[in-house]
Coordinates of C-alpha atoms in Angstrom, one line a residue:
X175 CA -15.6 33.5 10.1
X176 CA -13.2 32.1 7.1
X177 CA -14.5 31.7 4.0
X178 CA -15.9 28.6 2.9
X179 CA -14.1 28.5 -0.8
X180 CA -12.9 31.4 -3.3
X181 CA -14.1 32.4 -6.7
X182 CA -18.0 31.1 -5.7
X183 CA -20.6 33.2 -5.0
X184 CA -21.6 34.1 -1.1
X185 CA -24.5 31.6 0.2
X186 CA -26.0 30.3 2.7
X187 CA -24.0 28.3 4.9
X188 CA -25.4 24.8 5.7
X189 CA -26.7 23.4 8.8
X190 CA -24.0 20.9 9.4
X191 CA -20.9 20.6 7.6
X192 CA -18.9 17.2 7.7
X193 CA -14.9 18.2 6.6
X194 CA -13.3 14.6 5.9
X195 CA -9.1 15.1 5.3
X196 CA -8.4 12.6 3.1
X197 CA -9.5 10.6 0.3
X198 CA -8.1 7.3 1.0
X199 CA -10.0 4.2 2.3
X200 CA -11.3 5.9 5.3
X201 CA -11.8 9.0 3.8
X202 CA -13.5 7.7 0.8
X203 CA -15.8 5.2 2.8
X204 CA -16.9 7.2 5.2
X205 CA -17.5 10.4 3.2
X206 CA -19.4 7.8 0.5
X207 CA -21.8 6.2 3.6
X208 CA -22.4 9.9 4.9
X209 CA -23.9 10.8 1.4
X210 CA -25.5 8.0 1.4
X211 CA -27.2 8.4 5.1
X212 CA -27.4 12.1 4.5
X213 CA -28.6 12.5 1.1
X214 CA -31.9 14.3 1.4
X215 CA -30.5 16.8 3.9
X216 CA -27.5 17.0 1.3
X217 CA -29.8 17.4 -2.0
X218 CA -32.1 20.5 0.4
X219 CA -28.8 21.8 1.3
X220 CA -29.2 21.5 5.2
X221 CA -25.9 19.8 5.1
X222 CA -22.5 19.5 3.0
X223 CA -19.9 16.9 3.0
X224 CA -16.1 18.4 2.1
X225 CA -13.6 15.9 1.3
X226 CA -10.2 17.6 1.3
X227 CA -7.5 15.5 -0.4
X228 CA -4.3 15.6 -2.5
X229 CA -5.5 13.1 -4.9
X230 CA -8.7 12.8 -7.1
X231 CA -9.0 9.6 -6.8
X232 CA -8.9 6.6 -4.2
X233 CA -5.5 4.2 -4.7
X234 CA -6.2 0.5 -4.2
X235 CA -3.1 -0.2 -2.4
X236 CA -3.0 -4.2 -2.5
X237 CA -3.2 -4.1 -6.6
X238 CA -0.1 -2.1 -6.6
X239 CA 2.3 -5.0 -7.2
X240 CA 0.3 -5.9 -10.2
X241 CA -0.2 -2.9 -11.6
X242 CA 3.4 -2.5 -11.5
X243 CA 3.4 -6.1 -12.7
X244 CA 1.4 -5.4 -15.5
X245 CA -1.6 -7.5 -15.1
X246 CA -3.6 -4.7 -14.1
X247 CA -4.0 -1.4 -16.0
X248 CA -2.9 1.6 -13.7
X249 CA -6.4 3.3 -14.3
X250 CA -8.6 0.6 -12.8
X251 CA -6.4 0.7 -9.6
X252 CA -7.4 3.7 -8.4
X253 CA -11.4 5.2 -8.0
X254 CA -12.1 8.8 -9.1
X255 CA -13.0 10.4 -6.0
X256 CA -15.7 13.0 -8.1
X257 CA -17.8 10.0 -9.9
X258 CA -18.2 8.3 -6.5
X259 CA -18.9 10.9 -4.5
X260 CA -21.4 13.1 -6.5
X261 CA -22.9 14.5 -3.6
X262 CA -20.1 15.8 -1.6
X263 CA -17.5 18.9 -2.7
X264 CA -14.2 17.4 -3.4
X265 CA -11.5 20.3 -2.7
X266 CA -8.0 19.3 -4.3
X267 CA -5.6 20.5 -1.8
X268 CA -3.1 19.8 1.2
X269 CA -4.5 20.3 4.5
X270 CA -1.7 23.0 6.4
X271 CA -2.7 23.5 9.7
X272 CA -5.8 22.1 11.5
X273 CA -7.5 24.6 14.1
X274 CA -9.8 22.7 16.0
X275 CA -10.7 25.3 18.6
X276 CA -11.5 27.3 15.8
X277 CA -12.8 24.0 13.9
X278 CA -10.9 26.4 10.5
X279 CA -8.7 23.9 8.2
X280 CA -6.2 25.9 6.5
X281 CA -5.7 24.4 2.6
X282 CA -3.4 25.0 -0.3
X283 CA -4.8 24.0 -3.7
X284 CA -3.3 24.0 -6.9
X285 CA -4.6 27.6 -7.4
X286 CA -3.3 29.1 -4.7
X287 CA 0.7 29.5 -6.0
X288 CA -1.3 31.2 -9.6
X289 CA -3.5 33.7 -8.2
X290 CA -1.7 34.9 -5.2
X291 CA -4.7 35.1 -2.7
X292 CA -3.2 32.4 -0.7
X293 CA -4.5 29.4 1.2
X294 CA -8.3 28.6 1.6
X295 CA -9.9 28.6 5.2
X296 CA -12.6 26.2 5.0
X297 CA -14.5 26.1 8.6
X298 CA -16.2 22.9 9.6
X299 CA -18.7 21.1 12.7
X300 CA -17.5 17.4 12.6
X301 CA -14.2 17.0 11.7
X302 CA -12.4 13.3 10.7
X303 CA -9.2 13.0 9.9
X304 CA -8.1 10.2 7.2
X305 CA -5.0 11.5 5.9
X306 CA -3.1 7.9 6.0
X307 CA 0.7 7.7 6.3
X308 CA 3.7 8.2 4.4
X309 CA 6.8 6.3 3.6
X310 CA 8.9 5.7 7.0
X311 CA 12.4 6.2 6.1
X312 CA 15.6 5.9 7.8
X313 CA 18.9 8.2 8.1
X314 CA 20.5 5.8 5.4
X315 CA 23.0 7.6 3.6
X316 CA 21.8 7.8 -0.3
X317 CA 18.1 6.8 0.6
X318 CA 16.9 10.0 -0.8
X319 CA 19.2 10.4 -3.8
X320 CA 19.0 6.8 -5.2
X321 CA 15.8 5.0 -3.0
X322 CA 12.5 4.1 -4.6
X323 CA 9.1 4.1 -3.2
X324 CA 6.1 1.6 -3.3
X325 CA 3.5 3.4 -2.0
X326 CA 1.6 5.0 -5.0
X327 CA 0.1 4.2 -8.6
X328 CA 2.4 6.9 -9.9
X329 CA 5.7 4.7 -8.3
X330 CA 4.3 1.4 -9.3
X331 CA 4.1 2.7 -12.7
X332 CA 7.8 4.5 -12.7
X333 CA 8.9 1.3 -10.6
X334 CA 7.8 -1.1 -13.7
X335 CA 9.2 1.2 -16.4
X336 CA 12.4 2.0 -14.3
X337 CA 12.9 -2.5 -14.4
X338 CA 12.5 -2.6 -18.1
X339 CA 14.9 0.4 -18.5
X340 CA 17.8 -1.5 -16.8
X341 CA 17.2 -4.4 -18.5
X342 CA 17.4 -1.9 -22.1
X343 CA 20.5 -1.1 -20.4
X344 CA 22.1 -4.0 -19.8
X345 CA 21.4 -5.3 -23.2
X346 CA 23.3 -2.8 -24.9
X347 CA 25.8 -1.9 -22.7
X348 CA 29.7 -2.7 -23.1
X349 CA 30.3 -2.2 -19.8
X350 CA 30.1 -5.9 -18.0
X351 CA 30.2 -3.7 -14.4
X352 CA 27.2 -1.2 -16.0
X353 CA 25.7 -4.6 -16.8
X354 CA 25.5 -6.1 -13.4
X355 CA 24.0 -3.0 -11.6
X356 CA 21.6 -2.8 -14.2
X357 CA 20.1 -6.2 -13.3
X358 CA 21.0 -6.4 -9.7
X359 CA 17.0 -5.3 -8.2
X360 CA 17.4 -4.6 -4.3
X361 CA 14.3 -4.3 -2.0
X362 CA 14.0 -3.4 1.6
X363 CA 11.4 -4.7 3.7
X364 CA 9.9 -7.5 4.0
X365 CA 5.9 -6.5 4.7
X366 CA 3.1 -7.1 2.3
X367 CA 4.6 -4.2 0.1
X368 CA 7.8 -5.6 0.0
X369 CA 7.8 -8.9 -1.1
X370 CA 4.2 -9.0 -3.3
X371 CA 5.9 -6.4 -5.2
X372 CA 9.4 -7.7 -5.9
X373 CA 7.7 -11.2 -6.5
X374 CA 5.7 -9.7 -8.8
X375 CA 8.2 -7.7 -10.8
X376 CA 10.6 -10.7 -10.5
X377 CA 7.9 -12.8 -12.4
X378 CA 7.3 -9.9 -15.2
X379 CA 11.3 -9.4 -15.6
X380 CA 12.0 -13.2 -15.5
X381 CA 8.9 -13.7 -18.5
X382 CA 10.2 -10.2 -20.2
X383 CA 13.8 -12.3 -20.6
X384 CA 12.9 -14.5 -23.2
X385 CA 12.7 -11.7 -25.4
X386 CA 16.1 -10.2 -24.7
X387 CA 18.5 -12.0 -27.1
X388 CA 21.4 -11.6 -24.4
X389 CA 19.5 -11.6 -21.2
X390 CA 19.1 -15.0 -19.2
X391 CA 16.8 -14.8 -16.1
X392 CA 19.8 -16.3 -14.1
X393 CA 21.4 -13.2 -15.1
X394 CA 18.8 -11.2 -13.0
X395 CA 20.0 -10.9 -9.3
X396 CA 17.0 -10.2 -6.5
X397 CA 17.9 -9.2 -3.2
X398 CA 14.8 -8.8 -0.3
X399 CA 16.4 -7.3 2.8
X400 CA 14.7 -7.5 5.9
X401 CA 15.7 -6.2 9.4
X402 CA 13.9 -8.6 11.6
X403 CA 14.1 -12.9 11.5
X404 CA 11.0 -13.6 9.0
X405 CA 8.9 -11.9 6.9
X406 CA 5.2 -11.6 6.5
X407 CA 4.6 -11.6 9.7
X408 CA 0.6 -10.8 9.4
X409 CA 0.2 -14.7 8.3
X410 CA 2.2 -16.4 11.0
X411 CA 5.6 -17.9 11.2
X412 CA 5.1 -21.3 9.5
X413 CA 4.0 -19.5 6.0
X414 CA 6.3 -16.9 6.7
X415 CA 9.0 -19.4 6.5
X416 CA 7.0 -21.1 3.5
X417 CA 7.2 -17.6 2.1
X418 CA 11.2 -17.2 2.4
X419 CA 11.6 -21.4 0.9
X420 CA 9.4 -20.1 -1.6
X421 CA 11.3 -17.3 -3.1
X422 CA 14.9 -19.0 -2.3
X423 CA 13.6 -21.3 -4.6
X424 CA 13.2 -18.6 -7.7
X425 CA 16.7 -17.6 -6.7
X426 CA 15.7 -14.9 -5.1
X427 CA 18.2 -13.8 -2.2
X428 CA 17.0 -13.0 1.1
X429 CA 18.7 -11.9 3.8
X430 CA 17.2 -11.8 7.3
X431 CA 18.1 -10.1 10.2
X432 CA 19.7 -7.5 8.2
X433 CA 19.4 -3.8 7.3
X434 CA 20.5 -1.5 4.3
X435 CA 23.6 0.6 6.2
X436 CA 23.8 2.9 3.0
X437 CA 23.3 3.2 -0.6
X438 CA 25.6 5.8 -1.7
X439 CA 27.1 6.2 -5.3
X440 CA 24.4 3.1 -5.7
X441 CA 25.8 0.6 -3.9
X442 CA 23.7 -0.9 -1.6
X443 CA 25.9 -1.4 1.7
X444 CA 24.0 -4.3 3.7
X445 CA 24.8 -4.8 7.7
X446 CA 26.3 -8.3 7.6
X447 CA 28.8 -6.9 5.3
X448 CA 27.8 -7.3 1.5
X449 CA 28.2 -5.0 -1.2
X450 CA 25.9 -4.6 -4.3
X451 CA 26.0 -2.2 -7.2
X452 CA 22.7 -1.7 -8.4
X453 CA 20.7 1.2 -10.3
X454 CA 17.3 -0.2 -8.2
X455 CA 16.8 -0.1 -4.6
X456 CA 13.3 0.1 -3.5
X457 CA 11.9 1.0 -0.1
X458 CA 9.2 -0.5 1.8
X459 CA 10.3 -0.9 5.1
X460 CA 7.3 0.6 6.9
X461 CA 5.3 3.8 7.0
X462 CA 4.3 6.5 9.7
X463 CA 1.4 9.2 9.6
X464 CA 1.1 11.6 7.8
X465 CA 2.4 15.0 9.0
X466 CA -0.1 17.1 9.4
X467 CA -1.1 15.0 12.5
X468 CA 2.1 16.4 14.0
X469 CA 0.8 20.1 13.4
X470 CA -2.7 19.2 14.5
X471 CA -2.5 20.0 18.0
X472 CA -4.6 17.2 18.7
X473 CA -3.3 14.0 21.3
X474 CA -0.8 11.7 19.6
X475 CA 0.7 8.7 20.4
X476 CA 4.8 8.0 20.9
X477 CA 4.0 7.0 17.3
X478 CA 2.7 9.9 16.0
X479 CA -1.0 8.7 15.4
X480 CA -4.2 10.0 16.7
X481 CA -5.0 8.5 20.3
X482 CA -8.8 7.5 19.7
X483 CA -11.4 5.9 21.9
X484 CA -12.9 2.4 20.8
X485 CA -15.8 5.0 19.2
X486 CA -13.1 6.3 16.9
X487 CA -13.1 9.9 18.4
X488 CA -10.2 11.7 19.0
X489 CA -9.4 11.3 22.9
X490 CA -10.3 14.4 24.7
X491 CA -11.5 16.2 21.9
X492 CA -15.4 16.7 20.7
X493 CA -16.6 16.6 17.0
X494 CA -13.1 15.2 15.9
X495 CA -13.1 11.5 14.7
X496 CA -10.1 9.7 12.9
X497 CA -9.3 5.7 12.0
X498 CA -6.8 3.5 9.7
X499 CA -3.2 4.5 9.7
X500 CA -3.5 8.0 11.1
X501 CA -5.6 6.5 14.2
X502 CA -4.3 4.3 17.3
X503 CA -7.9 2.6 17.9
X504 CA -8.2 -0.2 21.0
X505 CA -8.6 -3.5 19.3
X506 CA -11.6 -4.7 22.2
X507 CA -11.7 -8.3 20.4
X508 CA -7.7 -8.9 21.8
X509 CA -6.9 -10.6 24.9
X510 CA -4.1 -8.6 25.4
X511 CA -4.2 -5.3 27.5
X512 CA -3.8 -2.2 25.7
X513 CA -3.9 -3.8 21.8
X514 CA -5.0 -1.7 19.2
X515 CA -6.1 -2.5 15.4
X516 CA -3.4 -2.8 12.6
X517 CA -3.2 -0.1 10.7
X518 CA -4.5 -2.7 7.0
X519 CA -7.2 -2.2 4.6
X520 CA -9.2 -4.6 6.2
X521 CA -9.9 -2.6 9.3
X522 CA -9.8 0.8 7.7
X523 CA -12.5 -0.1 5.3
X524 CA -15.2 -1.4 8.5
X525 CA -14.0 1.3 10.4
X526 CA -15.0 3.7 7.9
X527 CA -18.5 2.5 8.3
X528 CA -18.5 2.7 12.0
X529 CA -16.9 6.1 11.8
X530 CA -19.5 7.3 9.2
X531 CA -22.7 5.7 11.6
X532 CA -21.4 7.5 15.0
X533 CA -20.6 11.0 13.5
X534 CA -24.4 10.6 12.0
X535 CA -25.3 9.7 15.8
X536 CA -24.0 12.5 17.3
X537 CA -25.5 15.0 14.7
X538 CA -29.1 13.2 15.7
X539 CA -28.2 13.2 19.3
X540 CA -27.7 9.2 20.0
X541 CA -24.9 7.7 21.7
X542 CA -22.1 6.2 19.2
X543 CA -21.5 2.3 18.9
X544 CA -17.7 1.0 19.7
X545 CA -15.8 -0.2 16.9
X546 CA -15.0 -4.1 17.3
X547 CA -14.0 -6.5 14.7
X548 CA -11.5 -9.5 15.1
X549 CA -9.1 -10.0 12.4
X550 CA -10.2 -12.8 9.7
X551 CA -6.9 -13.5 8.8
X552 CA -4.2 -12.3 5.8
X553 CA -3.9 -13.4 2.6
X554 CA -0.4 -12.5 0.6
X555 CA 0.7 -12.6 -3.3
X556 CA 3.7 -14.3 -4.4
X557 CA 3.6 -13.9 -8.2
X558 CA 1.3 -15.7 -10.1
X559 CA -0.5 -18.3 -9.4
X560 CA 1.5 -18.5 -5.9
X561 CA 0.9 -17.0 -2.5
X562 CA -0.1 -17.7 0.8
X563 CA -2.9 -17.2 3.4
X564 CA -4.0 -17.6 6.7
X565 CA -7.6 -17.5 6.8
X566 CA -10.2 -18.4 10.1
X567 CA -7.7 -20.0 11.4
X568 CA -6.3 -22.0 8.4
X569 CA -3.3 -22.2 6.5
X570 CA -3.1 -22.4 2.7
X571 CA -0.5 -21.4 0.1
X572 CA 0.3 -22.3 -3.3
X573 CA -2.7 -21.6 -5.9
X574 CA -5.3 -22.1 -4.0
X575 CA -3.6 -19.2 -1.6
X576 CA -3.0 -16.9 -4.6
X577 CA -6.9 -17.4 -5.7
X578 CA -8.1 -16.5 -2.4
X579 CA -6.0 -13.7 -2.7
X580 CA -7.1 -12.5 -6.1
X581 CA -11.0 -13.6 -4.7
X582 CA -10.7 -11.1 -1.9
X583 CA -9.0 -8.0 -3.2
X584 CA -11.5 -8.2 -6.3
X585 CA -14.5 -8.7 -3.4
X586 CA -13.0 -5.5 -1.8
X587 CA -12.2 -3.4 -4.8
X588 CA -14.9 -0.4 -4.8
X589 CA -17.4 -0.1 -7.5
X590 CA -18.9 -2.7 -10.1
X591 CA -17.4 -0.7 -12.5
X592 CA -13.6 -1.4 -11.0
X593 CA -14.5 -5.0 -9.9
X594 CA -15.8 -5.8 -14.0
X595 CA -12.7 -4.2 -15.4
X596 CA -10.3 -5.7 -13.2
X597 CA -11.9 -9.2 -14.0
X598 CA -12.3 -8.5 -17.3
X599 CA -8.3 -7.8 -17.5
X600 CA -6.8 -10.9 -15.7
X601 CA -9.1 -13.0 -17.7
X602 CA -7.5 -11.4 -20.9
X603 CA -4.6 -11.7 -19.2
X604 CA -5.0 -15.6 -19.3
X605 CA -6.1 -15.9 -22.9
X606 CA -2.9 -13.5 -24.2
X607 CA 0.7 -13.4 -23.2
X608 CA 2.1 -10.3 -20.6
X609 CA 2.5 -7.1 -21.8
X610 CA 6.2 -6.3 -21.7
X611 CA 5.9 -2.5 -22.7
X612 CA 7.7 0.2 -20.9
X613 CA 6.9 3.6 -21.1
X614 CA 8.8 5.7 -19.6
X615 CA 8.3 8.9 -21.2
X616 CA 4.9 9.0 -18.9
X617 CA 7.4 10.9 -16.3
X618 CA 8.5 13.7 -18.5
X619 CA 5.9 13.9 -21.4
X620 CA 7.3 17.3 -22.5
X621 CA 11.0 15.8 -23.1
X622 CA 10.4 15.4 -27.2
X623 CA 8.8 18.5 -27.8
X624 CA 11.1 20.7 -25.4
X625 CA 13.9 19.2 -27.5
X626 CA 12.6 19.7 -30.8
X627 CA 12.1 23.3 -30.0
X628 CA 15.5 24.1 -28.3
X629 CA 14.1 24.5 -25.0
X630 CA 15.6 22.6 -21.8
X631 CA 13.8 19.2 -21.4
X632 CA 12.9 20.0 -17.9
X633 CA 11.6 23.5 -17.3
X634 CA 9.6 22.6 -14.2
X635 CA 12.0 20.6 -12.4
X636 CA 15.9 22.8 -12.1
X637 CA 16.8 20.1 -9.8
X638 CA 16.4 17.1 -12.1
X639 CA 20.0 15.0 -13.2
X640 CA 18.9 13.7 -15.9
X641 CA 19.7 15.1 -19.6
X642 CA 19.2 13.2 -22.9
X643 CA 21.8 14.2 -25.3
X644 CA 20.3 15.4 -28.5
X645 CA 20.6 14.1 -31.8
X646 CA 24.3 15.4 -32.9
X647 CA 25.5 15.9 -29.3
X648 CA 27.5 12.5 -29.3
X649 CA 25.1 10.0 -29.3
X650 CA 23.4 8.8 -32.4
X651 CA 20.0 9.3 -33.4
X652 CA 18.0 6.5 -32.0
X653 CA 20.3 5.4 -29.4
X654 CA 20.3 4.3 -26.5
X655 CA 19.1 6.6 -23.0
X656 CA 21.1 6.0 -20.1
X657 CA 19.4 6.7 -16.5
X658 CA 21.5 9.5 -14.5
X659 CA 18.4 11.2 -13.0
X660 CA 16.1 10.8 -10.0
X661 CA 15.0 6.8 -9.2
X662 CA 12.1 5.6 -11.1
X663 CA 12.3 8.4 -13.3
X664 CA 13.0 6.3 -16.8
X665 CA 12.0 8.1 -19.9

């Protein structure tokens, strides 16, 4: 048998031991009800809850744009995974290979490069996978060197800093061409991650403008490029097309029915023929699983995501469960044959509860329940105080859309303590004007130091572009930082 962990003393294994990969909404939700249901049996030590995941913490995705924004601090958009789950053994790692005959989980941690042992074999009885998705990118030439994600805290953050930076840049700058790619912001994809986040930066850059003595917001150039004829399509065409109107209307430009053919040497090369220099292009146009699904040996979809029954076990396989984005789960309340459940919060969250209740079944030896819940409707963020929603059937948008939108997110947002401090912030946030602060050094905080003591800026990165002259190497003390190196990386 593999060992359970290293550098701990031998014990007594436990009765039954629940191995959740992933700390995301499923991962956190379930693991969080199965100490919750198992807590006695947890405390005696008849049974142990390991919650393998890259992250400490839980990411709040939907409060990503205003993180990035700046109407929410980064901190209270993410849950740390060790305070909520006190119960359970939190193992910082990547999940490597998945043995289910064996039911071993092979895992790297941030140990195992520094003391050479290797990777940790952790052995488990009920296995659910959580691990969520990754960005879904395209063979687009200069995606990788010059495209930015949305998909974490740690790119919202970069993302808001990198905005400010161009707009440092183009203040300053002699260069009218340098000027123009420096406020020219392009976006691709047209989903929920798409367009609440450009909205929402396109608010904070447009409000950040007054205080640019040379900067109009008219000078600012947004581009939302979207493969297919509409966008949002979660809330339905007619807010959908509300949704395009709306942001024509704040000059932003969107083109439909068109896709980013390349973005080499930072020009952004669109289908119907357009060409835009810009030092920002941002990514959102979809995501697939993650890719240790790939590697599980367990049944997968043309997709790539776990094919599951309506009881959210793996097909074919016992004691293996998954659900949200690494899961294709029948959706039973849809008339059409062979549906299955959107891969959104709103399921992943009740699924998560259903997940947790049928691997507890199965351990007492009842029958598990089917998952089933119809979709209440979507609710979408267009900056503030506008948005749109289609709820139970009705459609709303404007500020009564955006409230519901803000009403729901902060209903869904785990822990009291996240749910006060994100109240306490956008009420703040009425009462005092937006924080226009960029800091940028956040990516690199060794830069000053490694200067000042003649060592290179970047020791842990060789690959990294980006070099800041220092003081006496051609560029005055105090001046201004151009931004040669990797996207989203401003400091």
């Amino acid at each position: 048998m593999a060992p359970d962990s290293r550098g701990t003393a031998p014990g007594t294994r436990p009765a039954v031991r629940v191995l959740v990969v992933g700390g995301g909404y499923v991962g956190m939700y379930t693991a969080l009800r199965l100490q919750h249901k198992l807590r006695q049996r947890l405390r005696s030590g008849e049974a142990e809850i390991v919650v393998v995941t890259p992250e400490p913490y839980m990411t709040y995705q939907p409060f990503l744009p205003e993180a990035a924004a700046g109407s929410i601090s980064p901190r209270h958009v993410v849950v740390p995974l060790r305070r909520v789950l006190r119960l359970c053994r939190v193992v910082i790692g990547e999940v490597r290979r998945i043995d289910h005959a064996e039911r071993t989980v092979t895992v790297t941690t941030p140990a195992t490069g520094e003391d050479g042992t290797g990777a940790v074999h952790i052995p488990y009885d009920e296995l659910v996978l959580a691990p969520g998705s990754v960005s879904r990118t395209l063979p687009v030439p200069g995606l990788a060197d010059f495209g930015i994600g949305f998909k974490t805290v740690e790119e919202a953050i970069g993302l808001r800093n990198h905005v400010i930076e161009q707009m440092d840049i183009a203040s300053t700058t002699r260069d009218p061409a340098l000027r123009d790619a420096a406020l020219t912001f392009v976006f691709v994809g047209g989903g929920y991650a798409g367009v609440e986040a450009l909205a929402e930066l396109e608010d904070m850059a447009r409000y950040t403008s007054r205080y640019y003595h040379n900067i109009k917001p008219e000078d600012l150039r947004w581009i939302l490029v979207e493969a297919t004829g509409r966008i949002l399509p979660e809330v339905g065409e007619d807010l959908g097309g509300y949704a395009v109107r709306e942001l024509r209307g704040r000059n932003i430009d969107v083109r439909l029915d068109t896709r980013l053919d390349s973005c080499e040497d930072r020009i952004a090369v669109l289908s119907d023929g357009s060409r835009f220099p810009t030092r920002t292009l941002v990514w959102t146009a979809g995501v697939k699983p993650a890719p240790i699904l790939a590697a599980s040996g367990l049944p997968l979809t043309e997709r790539g995501r776990l094919r599951c029954t309506a009881a959210l076990a793996v097909e074919g396989t016992e004691h293996a469960w998954a659900a949200g984005d690494a899961a294709s789960v029948p959706d039973l309340t849809s008339p059409e044959k062979g549906a299955e459940t959107a891969p959104n919060a709103q399921h992943a969250v009740r699924q998560a509860k259903v997940l947790a209740d049928n691997v507890l079944a199965v351990l007492d030896g009842r029958p598990p329940t089917d998952y089933r819940h119809a979709t209440v409707g979507s609710v979408a963020s267009l900056g503030l105080h506008k948005g749109v929603a289609h709820v139970y059937g009705r459609k709303i948008k404007g500020y009564p859309a955006w409230l519901m939108h803000r009403v729901y997110h902060l209903s869904r947002v785990p822990t009291f303590n996240r749910k006060a401090r994100v109240l306490a912030e956008w009420t703040l946030a009425g009462l005092f004007k937006r924080e226009i602060v960029s800091l940028g050094s956040l990516e690199h905080p060794r830069t000053e130091f490694a200067l000042a003591a003649g060592g290179h800026p970047f020791p842990a990165q060789p690959g990294a572009e980006r070099k800041r002259p220092h003081p006496g190497d051609g560029e005055p003390e105090g001046g201004t930082r151009g931004d040669d190196g990797p996207p989203g990386a401003s400091g």
